[in-house]
PDB file of C-alpha atoms in Angstrom:
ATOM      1  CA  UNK A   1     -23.937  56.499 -13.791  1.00 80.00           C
ATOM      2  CA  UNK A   2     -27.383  57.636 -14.791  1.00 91.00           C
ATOM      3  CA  UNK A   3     -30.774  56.279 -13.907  1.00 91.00           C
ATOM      4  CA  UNK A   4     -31.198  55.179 -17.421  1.00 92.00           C
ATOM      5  CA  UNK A   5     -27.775  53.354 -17.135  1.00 91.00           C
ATOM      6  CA  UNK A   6     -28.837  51.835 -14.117  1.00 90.00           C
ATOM      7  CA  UNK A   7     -32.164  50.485 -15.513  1.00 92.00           C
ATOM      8  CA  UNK A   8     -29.925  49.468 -18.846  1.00 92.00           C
ATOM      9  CA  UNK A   9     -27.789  47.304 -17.067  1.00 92.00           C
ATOM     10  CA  UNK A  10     -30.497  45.263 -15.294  1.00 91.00           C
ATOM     11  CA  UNK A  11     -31.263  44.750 -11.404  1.00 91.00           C
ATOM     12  CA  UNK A  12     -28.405  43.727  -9.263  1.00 87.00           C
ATOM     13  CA  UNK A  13     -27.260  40.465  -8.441  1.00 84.00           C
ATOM     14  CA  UNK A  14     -28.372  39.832  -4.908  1.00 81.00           C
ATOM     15  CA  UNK A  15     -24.786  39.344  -2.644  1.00 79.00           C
ATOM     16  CA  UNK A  16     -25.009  35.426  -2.107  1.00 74.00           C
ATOM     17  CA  UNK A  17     -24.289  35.199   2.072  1.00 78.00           C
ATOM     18  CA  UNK A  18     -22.199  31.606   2.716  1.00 78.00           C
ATOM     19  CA  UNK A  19     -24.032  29.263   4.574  1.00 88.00           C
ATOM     20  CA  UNK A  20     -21.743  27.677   7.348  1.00 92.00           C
ATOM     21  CA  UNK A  21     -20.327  24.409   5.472  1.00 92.00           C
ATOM     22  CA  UNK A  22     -19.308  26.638   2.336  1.00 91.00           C
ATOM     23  CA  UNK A  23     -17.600  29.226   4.794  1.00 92.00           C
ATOM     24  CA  UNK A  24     -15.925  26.276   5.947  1.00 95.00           C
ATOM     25  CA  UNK A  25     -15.346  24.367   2.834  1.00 94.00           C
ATOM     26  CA  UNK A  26     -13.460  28.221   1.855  1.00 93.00           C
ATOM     27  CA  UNK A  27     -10.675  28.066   4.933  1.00 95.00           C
ATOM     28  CA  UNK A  28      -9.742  24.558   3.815  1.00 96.00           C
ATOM     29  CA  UNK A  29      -6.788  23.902   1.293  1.00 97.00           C
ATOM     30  CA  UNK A  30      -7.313  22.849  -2.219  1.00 96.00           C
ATOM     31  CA  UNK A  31      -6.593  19.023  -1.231  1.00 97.00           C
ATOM     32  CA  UNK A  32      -8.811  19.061   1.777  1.00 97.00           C
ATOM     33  CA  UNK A  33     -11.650  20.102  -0.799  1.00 96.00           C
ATOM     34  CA  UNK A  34     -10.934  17.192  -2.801  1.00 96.00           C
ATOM     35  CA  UNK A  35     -10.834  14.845   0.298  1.00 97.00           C
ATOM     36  CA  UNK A  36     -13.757  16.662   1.076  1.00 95.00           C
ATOM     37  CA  UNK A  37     -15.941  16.355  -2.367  1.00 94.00           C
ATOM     38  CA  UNK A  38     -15.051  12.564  -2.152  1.00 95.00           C
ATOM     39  CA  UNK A  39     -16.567  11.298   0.964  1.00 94.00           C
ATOM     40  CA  UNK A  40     -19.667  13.661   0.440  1.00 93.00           C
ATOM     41  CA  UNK A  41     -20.068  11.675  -2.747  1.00 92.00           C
ATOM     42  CA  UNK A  42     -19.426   8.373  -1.022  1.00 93.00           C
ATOM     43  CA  UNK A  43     -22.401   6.467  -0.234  1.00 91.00           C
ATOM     44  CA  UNK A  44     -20.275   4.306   2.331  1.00 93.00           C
ATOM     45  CA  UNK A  45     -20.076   7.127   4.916  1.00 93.00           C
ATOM     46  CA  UNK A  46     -22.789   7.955   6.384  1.00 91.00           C
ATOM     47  CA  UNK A  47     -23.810  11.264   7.404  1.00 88.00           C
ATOM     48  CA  UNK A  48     -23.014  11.129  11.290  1.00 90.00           C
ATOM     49  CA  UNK A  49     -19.337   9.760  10.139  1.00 93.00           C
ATOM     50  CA  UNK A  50     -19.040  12.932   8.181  1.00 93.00           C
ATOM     51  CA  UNK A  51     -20.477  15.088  10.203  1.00 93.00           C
ATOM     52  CA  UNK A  52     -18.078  13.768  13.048  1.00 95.00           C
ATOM     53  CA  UNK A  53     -14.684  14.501  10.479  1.00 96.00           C
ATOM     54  CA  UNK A  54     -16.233  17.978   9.765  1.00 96.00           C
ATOM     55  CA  UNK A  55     -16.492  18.151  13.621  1.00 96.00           C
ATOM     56  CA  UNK A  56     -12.437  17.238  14.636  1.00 97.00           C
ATOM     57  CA  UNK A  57     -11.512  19.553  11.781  1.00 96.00           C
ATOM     58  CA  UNK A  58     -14.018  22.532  12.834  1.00 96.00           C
ATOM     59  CA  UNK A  59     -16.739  22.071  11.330  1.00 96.00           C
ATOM     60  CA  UNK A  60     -20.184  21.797  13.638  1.00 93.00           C
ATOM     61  CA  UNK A  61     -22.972  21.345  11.541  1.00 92.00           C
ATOM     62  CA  UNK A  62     -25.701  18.542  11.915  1.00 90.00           C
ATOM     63  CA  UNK A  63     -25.984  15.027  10.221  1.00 87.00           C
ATOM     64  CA  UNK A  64     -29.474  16.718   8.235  1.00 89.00           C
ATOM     65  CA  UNK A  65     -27.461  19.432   7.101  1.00 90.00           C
ATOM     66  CA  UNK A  66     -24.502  17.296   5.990  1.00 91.00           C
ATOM     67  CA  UNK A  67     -27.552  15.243   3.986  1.00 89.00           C
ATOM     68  CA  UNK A  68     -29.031  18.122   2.249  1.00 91.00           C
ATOM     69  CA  UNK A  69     -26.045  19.614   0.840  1.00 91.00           C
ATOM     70  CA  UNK A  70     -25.374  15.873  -0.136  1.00 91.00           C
ATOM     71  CA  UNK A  71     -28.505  15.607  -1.875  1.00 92.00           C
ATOM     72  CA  UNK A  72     -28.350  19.375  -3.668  1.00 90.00           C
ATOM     73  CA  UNK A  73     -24.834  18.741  -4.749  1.00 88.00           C
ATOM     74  CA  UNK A  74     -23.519  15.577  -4.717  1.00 86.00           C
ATOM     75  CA  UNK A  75     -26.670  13.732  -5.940  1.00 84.00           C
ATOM     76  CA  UNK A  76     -26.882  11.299  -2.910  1.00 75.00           C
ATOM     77  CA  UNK A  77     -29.385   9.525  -1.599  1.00 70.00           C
TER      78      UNK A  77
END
């Protein structure tokens, strides 16, 4: 490919790096994401009771970290 190409085709996309919880959220199976997309959307658990499943299934990441990806994704508050 030529310079001209290069330029042409625009900058590249920088490679997104997973954070921990979406490495995670990757290994599990297509149900445990579901499981997983409803108690992150349910106000009734609270962030230490989800951090504390995420723990017992492999998953160590802290209660403020649960809450932001909460907030960014799931709209909690």
């Amino acid at each position: 490919m030529s310079i001209a190409e290069e330029v042409a085709a625009g900058p590249p996309t920088p490679e997104r790096k997973l954070g921990k919880i979406d490495a995670w959220l990757e290994s599990l199976s297509a149900e445990d994401r579901a499981a997983v997309d409803r108690i992150m959307a349910d106000p009734e658990w609270r962030h230490v009771d989800v951090r504390a499943l995420f723990a017992r299934h492999g998953l160590e990441a802290s209660p403020q970290s649960i809450g932001k990806v909460r907030q960014e994704r799931y709209g909690y508050r």
